[in-house]
N, CA and C of each residue as an Amber inpcrd file, in Angstrom:
protein
   678
 -50.0020000 246.4270000 129.3670000 -48.6480000 246.5240000 129.9040000
 -47.8950000 247.6510000 129.1980000 -47.2890000 248.5260000 129.9730000
 -46.5530000 249.6550000 129.4090000 -45.2240000 249.1680000 128.8340000
 -45.0050000 249.3480000 127.5100000 -43.7570000 248.8420000 126.9210000
 -42.5280000 249.6050000 127.3800000 -42.7200000 250.7800000 127.9640000
 -41.5820000 251.5660000 128.4310000 -41.0930000 251.1250000 129.8040000
 -41.8330000 250.2160000 130.4490000 -41.4360000 249.7210000 131.7680000
 -41.2920000 248.2060000 131.7200000 -40.0660000 247.7260000 131.9100000
 -39.7850000 246.2930000 131.9720000 -39.6920000 245.9040000 133.4440000
 -40.6390000 245.1100000 133.8880000 -40.6890000 244.7440000 135.3060000
 -39.9370000 243.4580000 135.6220000 -39.9120000 242.5350000 134.6770000
 -39.3210000 241.2230000 134.9360000 -38.0520000 241.0450000 134.1190000
 -36.9660000 240.7540000 134.7950000 -35.6870000 240.5030000 134.1360000
 -34.8210000 239.6840000 135.0950000 -33.8670000 238.9930000 134.5240000
 -32.9750000 238.1590000 135.3350000 -31.9280000 239.0330000 136.0040000
 -31.7540000 238.8310000 137.3010000 -30.7530000 239.5700000 138.0600000
 -29.5460000 238.6860000 138.3580000 -28.3680000 239.2930000 138.4130000
 -27.2060000 238.5640000 138.8930000 -27.5290000 238.0770000 140.3010000
 -27.1280000 236.8560000 140.6270000 -27.5800000 236.2240000 141.8670000
 -26.9920000 236.9020000 143.1040000 -27.7220000 236.8580000 144.2300000
 -27.1870000 237.4210000 145.4760000 -25.8500000 236.8170000 145.8770000
 -25.6520000 235.5310000 145.6080000 -24.3780000 234.8930000 145.9590000
 -23.2320000 235.4950000 145.1590000 -23.4450000 235.7090000 143.8710000
 -22.3920000 236.3220000 143.0530000 -22.1450000 237.7670000 143.4700000
 -23.1960000 238.4650000 143.8580000 -23.0180000 239.8370000 144.3460000
 -22.1650000 239.8420000 145.6030000 -22.4450000 238.9050000 146.5190000
 -21.6590000 238.8320000 147.7580000 -20.1850000 238.5610000 147.4630000
 -19.9290000 237.6810000 146.5040000 -18.5410000 237.3970000 146.1630000
 -17.8840000 238.5870000 145.4680000 -18.6120000 239.2190000 144.5740000
 -18.0460000 240.3290000 143.8050000 -17.7280000 241.5300000 144.6830000
 -18.5150000 241.7460000 145.7360000 -18.3000000 242.9330000 146.5630000
 -17.0100000 242.8450000 147.3680000 -16.3580000 241.6800000 147.3520000
 -15.0590000 241.5570000 148.0150000 -13.9520000 242.2600000 147.2320000
 -14.2130000 242.5610000 145.9710000 -13.1570000 243.0870000 145.1020000
 -13.3700000 244.5610000 144.7840000 -12.2600000 245.2410000 144.5800000
 -12.3180000 246.6230000 144.1320000 -12.9010000 246.6810000 142.7170000
 -13.5260000 247.8000000 142.4170000 -14.0100000 248.0150000 141.0560000
 -12.8590000 247.9150000 140.0580000 -11.6730000 248.3780000 140.4450000
 -10.5150000 248.3470000 139.5500000 -10.0980000 246.9180000 139.2110000
 -10.1410000 246.0370000 140.1930000  -9.7810000 244.6350000 139.9550000
 -10.7540000 244.0110000 138.9640000 -12.0410000 244.2470000 139.1700000
 -13.0460000 243.6660000 138.2800000 -12.9180000 244.2320000 136.8640000
 -12.6440000 245.5140000 136.7460000 -12.4740000 246.1080000 135.4170000
 -11.2630000 245.5070000 134.7140000 -10.1820000 245.2940000 135.4460000
  -8.9780000 244.7200000 134.8390000  -9.2340000 243.3300000 134.2840000
  -9.8760000 242.4790000 135.0750000 -10.0840000 241.0970000 134.6230000
 -11.2210000 241.0080000 133.6040000 -11.9420000 242.1010000 133.4170000
 -12.9850000 242.1650000 132.3980000 -12.4540000 242.7870000 131.1080000
 -11.1430000 242.6530000 130.9070000 -10.5470000 243.1970000 129.6990000
 -10.4010000 244.7030000 129.7350000 -10.3160000 245.2640000 130.9470000
 -10.2420000 246.7160000 131.1340000 -11.4250000 247.4190000 130.5020000
 -12.5740000 246.7850000 130.6900000 -13.8400000 247.3370000 130.2070000
 -14.8480000 247.3280000 131.3470000 -15.8670000 248.1560000 131.2030000
 -16.9590000 248.1560000 132.1600000 -16.9170000 249.2800000 133.1700000
 -15.8560000 250.0900000 133.1620000 -15.7730000 251.2080000 134.0960000
 -16.4900000 252.4210000 133.5160000 -17.4430000 252.9610000 134.2680000
 -18.1360000 254.1610000 133.8370000 -17.1820000 255.3560000 133.8270000
 -17.5220000 256.3590000 133.0490000 -16.6950000 257.5610000 132.9670000
 -16.4350000 258.1140000 134.3680000 -15.2240000 258.6160000 134.5670000
 -14.8270000 259.1070000 135.8820000 -15.6190000 260.2890000 136.3990000
 -16.4370000 260.8890000 135.5370000 -17.2870000 261.9740000 136.0450000
 -18.3050000 261.4700000 137.0620000 -18.6000000 260.1760000 137.0130000
 -19.5510000 259.5910000 137.9600000 -18.7440000 259.0480000 139.1380000
 -18.8250000 259.7380000 140.2530000 -17.9520000 259.4160000 141.3840000
 -18.7410000 259.3970000 142.6800000 -18.1560000 258.7430000 143.6780000
 -18.7840000 258.6740000 144.9980000 -18.8960000 260.0650000 145.6030000
 -20.0300000 260.3370000 146.2380000 -20.1590000 261.6020000 146.9570000
 -19.1090000 261.7090000 148.0440000 -18.7770000 260.5800000 148.6720000
 -17.7050000 260.5300000 149.6660000 -16.8680000 259.2790000 149.3800000
 -15.5510000 259.3580000 149.4920000 -14.6900000 258.2320000 149.0900000
 -14.9870000 256.9190000 149.7950000 -15.5210000 256.9600000 151.0050000
 -15.7570000 255.7070000 151.7350000 -16.9550000 254.9330000 151.2100000
 -17.7800000 255.5580000 150.3690000 -19.0060000 254.9160000 149.9160000
 -18.7160000 253.7370000 149.0040000 -19.4350000 252.6330000 149.2010000
 -19.3090000 251.4320000 148.3820000 -20.7000000 250.8640000 148.1420000
 -20.8480000 250.1680000 147.0290000 -22.0990000 249.4560000 146.7760000
 -21.8490000 248.2880000 145.8470000 -22.7700000 247.3400000 145.8790000
 -22.7570000 246.2050000 144.9600000 -24.1710000 245.6670000 144.8550000
 -24.5590000 245.2940000 143.6370000 -25.8880000 244.7320000 143.4450000
 -26.2680000 244.7090000 141.9840000 -27.4310000 244.1490000 141.6800000
 -27.9250000 244.1360000 140.3050000 -28.5020000 245.4930000 139.9200000
 -28.2630000 245.8900000 138.6810000 -28.7520000 247.1790000 138.2020000
 -30.2510000 247.1450000 137.9440000 -30.9130000 248.2410000 138.2750000
 -32.2500000 248.5440000 137.7760000 -32.1000000 249.8390000 136.9790000
 -32.2150000 249.7510000 135.6690000 -31.8850000 250.8820000 134.7990000
 -33.0560000 251.8480000 134.6630000 -32.6990000 253.1330000 134.5840000
 -33.6910000 254.1930000 134.4370000 -33.1780000 255.1900000 133.4030000
 -34.0160000 255.4900000 132.4320000 -33.6790000 256.4540000 131.3880000
 -34.5730000 257.6760000 131.5650000 -33.9610000 258.8410000 131.8080000
 -34.7390000 260.0630000 132.0270000 -34.2710000 261.1620000 131.0840000
 -35.1290000 262.1480000 130.8970000 -34.7340000 263.3510000 130.1860000
 -33.9750000 264.2560000 131.1480000 -33.0530000 265.0790000 130.6430000
 -32.2700000 265.9390000 131.5380000 -33.1590000 266.7720000 132.4620000
 -32.8510000 266.7210000 133.7480000 -33.5330000 267.5560000 134.7200000
 -34.8900000 267.0690000 135.1650000 -35.3310000 265.8930000 134.7390000
 -36.6530000 265.3870000 135.1090000 -36.5070000 264.0470000 135.8170000
 -37.1460000 263.9030000 136.9820000 -36.9710000 262.6770000 137.7620000
 -38.2470000 261.8580000 137.9200000 -39.2380000 262.0900000 137.0740000
 -40.4960000 261.3510000 137.1750000 -40.2680000 259.8470000 137.1830000
 -39.4530000 259.3500000 136.2530000 -39.2750000 257.9000000 136.1240000
 -38.4050000 257.3140000 137.2380000 -37.6270000 258.1560000 137.9060000
 -36.8610000 257.6540000 139.0550000 -37.8230000 257.2990000 140.1850000
 -38.8200000 258.1430000 140.4050000 -39.8370000 257.8320000 141.4210000
 -40.5430000 256.5190000 141.0800000 -40.8530000 256.3340000 139.8010000
 -41.5160000 255.0910000 139.3950000 -40.6010000 253.8880000 139.6050000
 -39.3210000 254.0420000 139.2930000 -38.3660000 252.9430000 139.4640000
 -38.2210000 252.5610000 140.9330000 -38.2310000 253.5460000 141.8060000
 -38.1480000 253.2490000 143.2340000 -39.3110000 252.3720000 143.6790000
 -40.4690000 252.5890000 143.0960000 -41.6400000 251.7850000 143.4440000
 -41.5120000 250.3490000 142.9460000 -40.7290000 250.1460000 141.8850000
 -40.5860000 248.8270000 141.2800000 -39.3540000 248.0620000 141.7770000
 -38.4280000 248.7590000 142.4240000 -37.1560000 248.1460000 142.8160000
 -37.3490000 247.0720000 143.8750000 -36.4940000 246.0640000 143.8180000
 -36.4460000 245.0400000 144.8550000 -35.3100000 245.3700000 145.8230000
 -35.3920000 244.9010000 147.0620000 -34.2740000 245.0980000 147.9880000
 -32.9720000 244.5480000 147.3980000 -31.9300000 245.3230000 147.5020000
 -30.6350000 244.9300000 146.9600000 -30.3430000 245.5000000 145.5940000
 -31.3640000 246.0040000 144.8940000 -31.1390000 246.6030000 143.5790000
 -30.3280000 247.8890000 143.6990000 -29.6120000 248.2070000 142.6220000
 -28.9110000 249.4840000 142.4900000 -29.6010000 250.2740000 141.3890000
 -30.1110000 251.4420000 141.6930000 -30.6710000 252.2980000 140.6520000
 -29.5270000 252.8680000 139.8200000 -29.5600000 252.6020000 138.5210000
 -28.5580000 253.1580000 137.6070000 -29.3080000 254.0360000 136.6150000
 -29.0190000 255.3270000 136.6610000 -29.8520000 256.3100000 135.9850000
 -29.0500000 257.0600000 134.9290000 -29.5250000 256.9880000 133.6940000
 -28.9280000 257.7880000 132.6200000 -29.5700000 259.1680000 132.6450000
 -28.8930000 260.0910000 133.3290000 -29.3710000 261.4630000 133.4240000
 -28.7860000 262.3740000 132.3660000 -28.1620000 261.7660000 131.3310000
 -27.6330000 262.5030000 130.1730000 -26.5170000 263.4710000 130.5580000
 -25.7950000 263.1500000 131.6520000 -24.6550000 263.9640000 132.0960000
 -25.0450000 265.4250000 132.3120000 -26.2810000 265.6390000 132.7480000
 -26.7780000 266.9920000 132.9660000 -26.4850000 267.4430000 134.3900000
 -25.9350000 268.6420000 134.5320000 -25.6290000 269.1820000 135.8540000
 -26.4200000 270.4450000 136.1720000 -27.4630000 270.7120000 135.4070000
 -28.2080000 271.9530000 135.6180000 -29.2500000 271.8350000 136.7060000
 -29.5770000 270.6140000 137.1020000 -30.5550000 270.3980000 138.1710000
 -30.2860000 269.0540000 138.8180000 -30.5320000 268.9840000 140.1280000
 -30.3810000 267.7160000 140.8410000 -31.5940000 266.8370000 140.5750000
 -31.3410000 265.5560000 140.3400000 -32.4270000 264.6100000 140.1040000
 -32.8920000 263.9150000 141.3740000 -32.0520000 263.9220000 142.4120000
 -32.4120000 263.2700000 143.6660000 -31.7950000 264.0510000 144.8240000
 -32.4450000 263.9400000 146.0030000 -31.9340000 264.5690000 147.2060000
 -32.2780000 263.7390000 148.4240000 -32.2680000 264.3790000 149.5870000
 -32.4290000 263.6570000 150.8490000 -33.7130000 262.8470000 150.9270000
 -34.8230000 263.4290000 150.4880000 -36.1070000 262.7270000 150.6210000
 -36.0960000 261.4300000 149.8250000 -35.6620000 261.5120000 148.5790000
 -35.6490000 260.3060000 147.7450000 -34.6290000 259.3010000 148.2450000
 -33.4540000 259.7730000 148.6760000 -32.4320000 258.8490000 149.1620000
 -32.8870000 258.1540000 150.4430000 -33.6000000 258.8860000 151.2960000
 -34.1340000 258.2720000 152.5130000 -35.1290000 257.1770000 152.1660000
 -35.9660000 257.4490000 151.1700000 -36.9230000 256.4300000 150.7350000
 -36.2070000 255.2250000 150.1320000 -35.1560000 255.4760000 149.3490000
 -34.3880000 254.3670000 148.7640000 -33.8220000 253.4640000 149.8560000
 -33.2400000 254.0770000 150.8710000 -32.6710000 253.2720000 151.9500000
 -33.7590000 252.4860000 152.6760000 -34.9050000 253.1210000 152.9070000
 -36.0140000 252.4520000 153.5830000 -36.5140000 251.2710000 152.7640000
 -36.4510000 251.3790000 151.4410000 -36.9090000 250.3180000 150.5410000
 -35.8790000 249.1950000 150.3960000 -34.6970000 249.3710000 150.9460000
 -33.6600000 248.3490000 150.8280000 -32.8480000 248.4380000 149.5580000
 -32.9890000 249.5240000 148.8280000 -32.1700000 249.7260000 147.6270000
 -30.7180000 249.8740000 148.0530000 -29.8090000 249.2190000 147.3250000
 -28.4140000 249.1390000 147.7480000 -27.6530000 250.4390000 147.5130000
 -28.1200000 251.2660000 146.6020000 -27.4420000 252.5160000 146.3180000
 -27.9050000 253.0800000 144.9920000 -27.3340000 254.2240000 144.6340000
 -27.7270000 254.9450000 143.4260000 -26.4900000 255.3140000 142.6330000
 -26.5510000 255.0560000 141.3200000 -25.5330000 255.5120000 140.3720000
 -26.2540000 256.3800000 139.3600000 -25.8170000 257.6220000 139.1800000
 -26.5720000 258.5380000 138.3450000 -25.6380000 259.4140000 137.5190000
 -25.8210000 259.3720000 136.2080000 -25.0620000 260.2410000 135.3160000
 -25.7980000 261.5790000 135.2620000 -25.7500000 262.2710000 136.3690000
 -26.4350000 263.5270000 136.5660000 -26.1580000 264.0000000 137.9820000
 -26.7690000 265.0990000 138.3600000 -26.4730000 265.7210000 139.6450000
 -27.4620000 265.3010000 140.7350000 -26.9990000 265.4300000 141.9700000
 -27.8490000 265.2540000 143.1450000 -27.6910000 266.4960000 144.0220000
 -28.4630000 266.5500000 145.0880000 -28.3000000 267.6590000 146.0390000
 -28.4590000 267.1270000 147.4620000 -28.3370000 268.0300000 148.4280000
 -28.3760000 267.6500000 149.8520000 -27.2240000 266.6950000 150.1720000
 -26.0680000 266.9800000 149.6150000 -24.9470000 266.0380000 149.7090000
 -24.4720000 265.8420000 151.1490000 -24.5170000 266.8720000 151.9710000
 -24.0800000 266.7150000 153.3560000 -25.0320000 265.8010000 154.1240000
 -26.3300000 265.9450000 153.8640000 -27.2910000 265.0800000 154.5400000
 -27.1710000 263.6380000 154.0520000 -26.9240000 263.4660000 152.7620000
 -26.7240000 262.1080000 152.2360000 -25.4810000 261.4930000 152.8590000
 -24.4480000 262.3100000 153.0480000 -23.2340000 261.8340000 153.6980000
 -23.5510000 261.3610000 155.1200000 -24.3340000 262.1260000 155.8420000
 -24.6880000 261.7380000 157.2090000 -25.5190000 260.4630000 157.2370000
 -26.3370000 260.2520000 156.1880000 -27.1200000 259.0210000 156.0800000
 -26.2340000 257.8100000 155.8290000 -25.0660000 258.0630000 155.2320000
 -24.1390000 256.9990000 154.8330000 -24.7960000 256.0600000 153.8290000
 -25.5660000 256.6570000 152.9000000 -26.1950000 255.8850000 151.8300000
 -25.3530000 256.0500000 150.5730000 -24.9790000 254.9350000 149.8950000
 -24.0390000 255.0290000 148.7770000 -24.6520000 255.7200000 147.5540000
 -24.0490000 256.8350000 147.1520000 -24.5010000 257.5870000 145.9860000
 -23.2990000 257.9490000 145.1370000 -23.4010000 257.6090000 143.8550000
 -22.3630000 257.9230000 142.8780000 -23.0050000 258.7790000 141.8010000
 -22.5130000 260.0090000 141.6300000 -23.1910000 260.9540000 140.7490000
 -22.1880000 261.8140000 139.9880000 -22.7180000 262.5620000 139.0340000
 -21.9380000 263.5470000 138.2980000 -22.0860000 264.8880000 139.0110000
 -21.5910000 264.9350000 140.2420000 -21.5830000 266.1660000 140.9900000
 -22.9160000 266.5260000 141.6090000 -23.0200000 267.7910000 141.9970000
 -24.1860000 268.2930000 142.7170000 -24.6920000 269.5800000 142.0870000
 -25.9440000 269.9080000 142.3960000 -26.5360000 271.1640000 141.9760000
 -27.7330000 271.4360000 142.8840000 -27.9030000 272.6680000 143.3690000
 -29.0210000 272.9400000 144.2640000 -30.3840000 273.0410000 143.5850000
 -30.4130000 273.2100000 142.2690000 -31.7000000 273.2830000 141.5740000
 -32.4730000 271.9820000 141.7070000 -33.7840000 272.0970000 141.8680000
 -34.6340000 270.9190000 141.9020000 -35.0660000 270.4900000 140.5100000
 -35.5590000 269.2480000 140.3620000 -35.9620000 268.7110000 139.0670000
 -37.4300000 268.9830000 138.7550000 -37.8080000 268.7170000 137.5350000
 -39.2210000 268.6500000 137.1620000 -39.6880000 267.2000000 137.2550000
 -40.9780000 267.0120000 137.1350000 -41.5700000 265.6680000 137.2130000
 -42.6440000 265.5490000 136.1290000 -42.2680000 265.8380000 134.8980000
 -43.2450000 265.9610000 133.8230000 -43.0140000 265.0510000 132.6240000
 -41.8000000 264.5420000 132.4520000 -41.4110000 263.9480000 131.1740000
 -41.2990000 262.4380000 131.2960000 -41.9300000 261.6840000 130.4080000
 -41.8170000 260.2230000 130.4640000 -40.4110000 259.7530000 130.1170000
 -40.1020000 258.5420000 130.5840000 -38.8200000 257.9120000 130.2710000
 -39.0240000 256.4110000 130.2330000 -37.9460000 255.6690000 130.5280000
 -38.0580000 254.2080000 130.4750000 -37.3690000 253.5830000 131.6820000
 -37.8770000 252.4260000 132.0680000 -37.3310000 251.6690000 133.1990000
 -37.0920000 250.2390000 132.7410000 -35.9200000 249.7010000 133.0850000
 -35.6360000 248.2980000 132.7990000 -35.0660000 248.0280000 131.4310000
 -34.9750000 249.0450000 130.5880000 -34.4150000 248.8790000 129.2500000
 -32.8950000 249.0990000 129.2880000 -32.1490000 248.5890000 128.2910000
 -30.7220000 248.9000000 128.2190000 -30.5020000 250.4090000 128.1320000
 -29.4700000 250.8850000 128.8240000 -29.1200000 252.2990000 128.7980000
 -27.6230000 252.4360000 128.5790000 -27.2070000 253.6490000 128.2460000
 -25.7880000 254.0130000 128.2510000 -25.5930000 254.9910000 129.3930000
 -24.7920000 254.6010000 130.3620000 -24.5420000 255.4450000 131.5300000
 -23.0370000 255.6180000 131.6750000 -22.5770000 256.8400000 131.6270000
 -21.1430000 257.0650000 131.7310000 -20.3500000 256.4030000 130.6310000
 -20.9580000 256.3060000 129.4470000 -20.2620000 255.7360000 128.3030000
 -20.2660000 254.2280000 128.2300000 -20.9760000 253.5570000 129.1370000
 -21.0210000 252.0990000 129.1630000 -22.4720000 251.6420000 128.9940000
 -22.6830000 250.6980000 128.0950000 -24.0160000 250.1330000 127.9070000
 -24.2450000 249.0480000 128.9610000 -25.3900000 249.1020000 129.6150000
 -25.7150000 248.0640000 130.5940000 -27.2000000 247.7870000 130.5570000
 -27.5480000 246.6190000 131.1400000 -28.9320000 246.1750000 131.1950000
 -29.3450000 245.9940000 132.6440000 -30.6240000 246.0580000 132.8790000
 -31.1110000 245.6960000 134.1960000 -30.7030000 244.2570000 134.5040000
 -30.2510000 244.0450000 135.7280000 -29.7920000 242.7240000 136.1540000
 -28.3020000 242.5450000 136.0840000 -27.5970000 243.4310000 135.3610000
 -26.1390000 243.3470000 135.3200000 -25.5570000 243.7320000 136.6770000
 -24.3250000 243.2920000 136.9230000 -23.6540000 243.5670000 138.1940000
 -23.1220000 244.9900000 138.2250000 -23.3280000 245.6580000 139.3540000
 -22.7300000 246.9740000 139.6010000 -21.9020000 246.8900000 140.8730000
 -20.6410000 247.2920000 140.7910000 -19.7690000 247.4000000 141.9630000
 -19.1140000 248.7670000 141.9040000 -19.2050000 249.5240000 142.9830000
 -18.6640000 250.8820000 142.9870000 -17.9390000 251.1640000 144.2930000
 -16.8670000 251.9470000 144.1860000 -16.1000000 252.3250000 145.3680000
 -15.4140000 253.6630000 145.0880000 -14.3870000 253.9830000 145.8570000
 -13.7450000 255.2890000 145.7530000 -13.1480000 255.5500000 144.3750000
 -12.8190000 254.5030000 143.6330000 -12.2340000 254.6830000 142.3050000
 -13.2740000 254.9340000 141.2230000 -14.5270000 254.5700000 141.4650000
 -15.5630000 254.7450000 140.4540000 -16.4880000 253.5550000 140.3880000
 -17.1290000 253.4020000 139.2410000 -18.2080000 252.4190000 139.0860000
 -17.8540000 251.4060000 137.9960000 -17.9780000 250.1270000 138.3330000
 -17.7930000 249.0420000 137.3760000 -19.1290000 248.3630000 137.1340000
 -19.3830000 248.0400000 135.8620000 -20.5710000 247.2800000 135.4890000
 -20.1410000 246.0500000 134.6950000 -20.6230000 244.8720000 135.0960000
 -20.3010000 243.6280000 134.4060000 -21.5500000 242.9120000 133.9310000
 -21.4990000 242.3830000 132.7280000 -22.6420000 241.6220000 132.2100000
 -22.9270000 240.4440000 133.1340000 -24.1840000 240.2470000 133.4660000
 -24.5200000 239.2400000 134.4720000 -24.0630000 237.8410000 134.0680000
 -24.0350000 237.5550000 132.7510000 -23.6160000 236.2280000 132.2950000
 -22.1150000 235.9840000 132.4960000 -21.3520000 237.0490000 132.6500000
 -19.8960000 236.9240000 132.7560000 -19.3840000 236.9540000 134.1890000
 -20.2300000 237.3050000 135.1270000 -19.7480000 237.5470000 136.4900000
 -19.0850000 236.3120000 137.0850000 -19.7150000 235.1500000 136.9520000
 -19.1640000 233.9270000 137.5570000 -17.7690000 233.6260000 137.0280000
 -17.5210000 233.9000000 135.7500000 -16.2070000 233.6160000 135.1740000
 -15.1720000 234.6660000 135.5670000 -15.6150000 235.8490000 135.9730000
 -14.6810000 236.9090000 136.3580000 -14.1270000 236.7150000 137.7720000
 -14.9090000 236.0840000 138.6350000 -14.5210000 236.0100000 140.0440000
 -13.2180000 235.2470000 140.2860000 -13.0030000 234.0630000 139.6690000
 -11.7010000 233.3990000 139.8650000 -10.5380000 234.2430000 139.3460000
 -10.7530000 234.9450000 138.2530000  -9.7090000 235.8180000 137.7160000
  -9.4110000 236.9620000 138.6810000 -10.4560000 237.4880000 139.3060000
 -10.2700000 238.5690000 140.2650000  -9.4810000 238.0860000 141.4820000
  -9.8070000 236.8860000 141.9610000  -9.0780000 236.3430000 143.1130000
  -7.5980000 236.1560000 142.7870000  -7.3210000 235.6300000 141.6080000
  -5.9240000 235.4240000 141.2130000  -5.1950000 236.7550000 141.0820000
  -5.8540000 237.7560000 140.5510000  -5.2110000 239.0550000 140.3990000
  -4.8810000 239.6710000 141.7520000  -5.7910000 239.5410000 142.6940000
  -5.5320000 240.0470000 144.0390000  -4.3140000 239.3460000 144.6420000
  -4.2480000 238.0290000 144.4750000  -3.0990000 237.2730000 145.0000000
  -1.8060000 237.6940000 144.3110000  -1.8570000 237.8360000 142.9890000
  -0.6520000 238.2270000 142.2460000  -0.1870000 239.6240000 142.6450000
  -1.1240000 240.5310000 142.8320000  -0.7470000 241.8980000 143.2020000
  -0.1720000 241.9370000 144.6150000  -0.7360000 241.1350000 145.5170000
  -0.2060000 241.0790000 146.8820000   1.2220000 240.5480000 146.8830000
   1.4750000 239.5330000 146.0470000   2.8260000 238.9810000 145.9530000
   3.7920000 240.0140000 145.3710000   3.3400000 240.7680000 144.3760000
   4.2130000 241.7870000 143.7690000   4.5210000 242.9060000 144.7500000
   3.5330000 243.3250000 145.5170000   3.7660000 244.3790000 146.5120000
   4.7410000 243.9020000 147.5830000   4.5990000 242.6310000 148.0040000
   5.5350000 242.0770000 148.9830000   6.9550000 242.0540000 148.4300000
   7.0950000 241.6900000 147.1470000   8.4250000 241.6710000 146.5280000
   9.0170000 243.0740000 146.4600000   8.1990000 244.0540000 146.1320000
   8.6830000 245.4380000 146.0780000   9.1930000 245.8790000 147.4470000
   8.4370000 245.5480000 148.4860000   8.8460000 245.9260000 149.8440000
  10.1420000 245.2430000 150.2550000  10.4650000 244.1160000 149.6170000
  11.7240000 243.4080000 149.8850000  12.8470000 243.8690000 148.9680000
  12.5980000 244.9180000 148.1800000  13.6550000 245.5040000 147.3620000
  13.5980000 245.1830000 145.8910000  12.6930000 244.3010000 145.4630000
  12.5850000 243.9460000 144.0420000  11.6570000 244.9440000 143.3570000
  12.1900000 246.1310000 143.0540000  11.3660000 247.2070000 142.5110000
  11.3300000 247.2270000 140.9850000  12.1730000 246.4600000 140.3290000
  12.2470000 246.4990000 138.8710000  11.0300000 245.8340000 138.2450000
  10.4140000 246.5110000 137.2980000   9.3000000 245.9300000 136.5390000
   9.8770000 245.0840000 135.4140000   9.6940000 243.7810000 135.4970000
  10.3580000 242.8750000 134.5520000   9.8250000 243.0020000 133.1320000
   8.6670000 243.5540000 132.9760000   8.0840000 243.7090000 131.6500000
   8.5470000 244.9970000 130.9580000   9.2020000 245.8920000 131.7050000
   9.4450000 247.2420000 131.1880000  10.3910000 247.2660000 129.9940000
  11.5590000 246.6310000 130.1240000  12.5320000 246.6820000 129.0230000
  11.9850000 246.0280000 127.7600000  11.3870000 244.8270000 127.8200000
  10.7830000 244.2710000 126.5990000   9.7200000 245.1910000 125.9920000
   8.9460000 245.8490000 126.8420000   7.9200000 246.7560000 126.3250000
   8.5500000 247.9620000 125.6470000   9.6270000 248.4770000 126.2150000
  10.3140000 249.6180000 125.6040000  10.9400000 249.2320000 124.2670000
  11.4580000 248.0120000 124.1730000  11.9950000 247.5380000 122.8970000
  10.8890000 247.3750000 121.8680000   9.7560000 246.8100000 122.2930000
   8.6400000 246.6190000 121.3700000   8.1030000 247.9590000 120.8670000
   8.1990000 248.9870000 121.7040000   7.7200000 250.3140000 121.3300000
   8.7500000 251.1080000 120.5320000   9.9560000 250.5270000 120.3870000
  10.9960000 251.2110000 119.6210000  11.7910000 252.2300000 120.4080000
  11.6000000 252.2740000 121.7140000  12.3540000 253.2110000 122.5520000
  13.7700000 252.7200000 122.7580000  13.9210000 251.4020000 122.9580000
  15.2340000 250.7830000 123.1080000  15.4840000 249.8520000 121.9400000
  16.7520000 249.7830000 121.4970000  17.1320000 248.8180000 120.4770000
  17.4090000 247.4730000 121.1210000  17.4000000 246.4320000 120.3120000
  17.6950000 245.0910000 120.7980000  19.0840000 245.0980000 121.4450000
  19.1680000 244.5590000 122.6500000  20.4280000 244.5300000 123.3760000
  20.6210000 245.7110000 124.2990000  19.8820000 246.7770000 124.0860000
  19.9870000 247.9430000 124.9670000  19.1570000 247.7140000 126.2220000
  19.5450000 248.4070000 127.2800000  18.7980000 248.3730000 128.5170000
  18.7680000 249.7430000 129.1330000  18.1030000 249.8380000 130.2490000
  18.0390000 251.1070000 130.9600000  19.2330000 251.2870000 131.8820000
């Protein structure tokens, strides 16, 4: 058994994925202590793109996609390939051919801290891809890497099986053990925000926390107001 390839790991359940995909990445990040959001350099190729599913992690050397091909062979339907491409933009690690194969395999989408290419064709495919931009250069296929091991992608450590939810704002990753406890908090936050927006539309525009926060920060003295 190759120690660099972890084939068996616990995935966040399909039911939890279905529930989590109802929420924006921003909502989930907020209720997760404002943690779990990948660096903003990793963004949707097109704003309408969304994905949700368990991560299948891939660690590659900059500009080499050998292990991504191997990961595609190991992925289960519904998995999200999350690839630590070392924030390299000198060569694309994936393009139309690989993305077409991913969709055919039932992979839910791709998150890659690196570049892709054939972005217009990927857009026409409507396959969810979140990357650190594009580059027309092709990759090499020579360097070993790892699959299924913990990685750091976009400044966030994650493991295979953790939850990935991504949308126009970016990518959120949640530890699979915490997902069930985050969902009720996410629902409450959505309800609270809807109520606040309704109040604003009715003329209640004042942020009630603002003056106490300004006093705590030393901007206003006790008894002062705006």
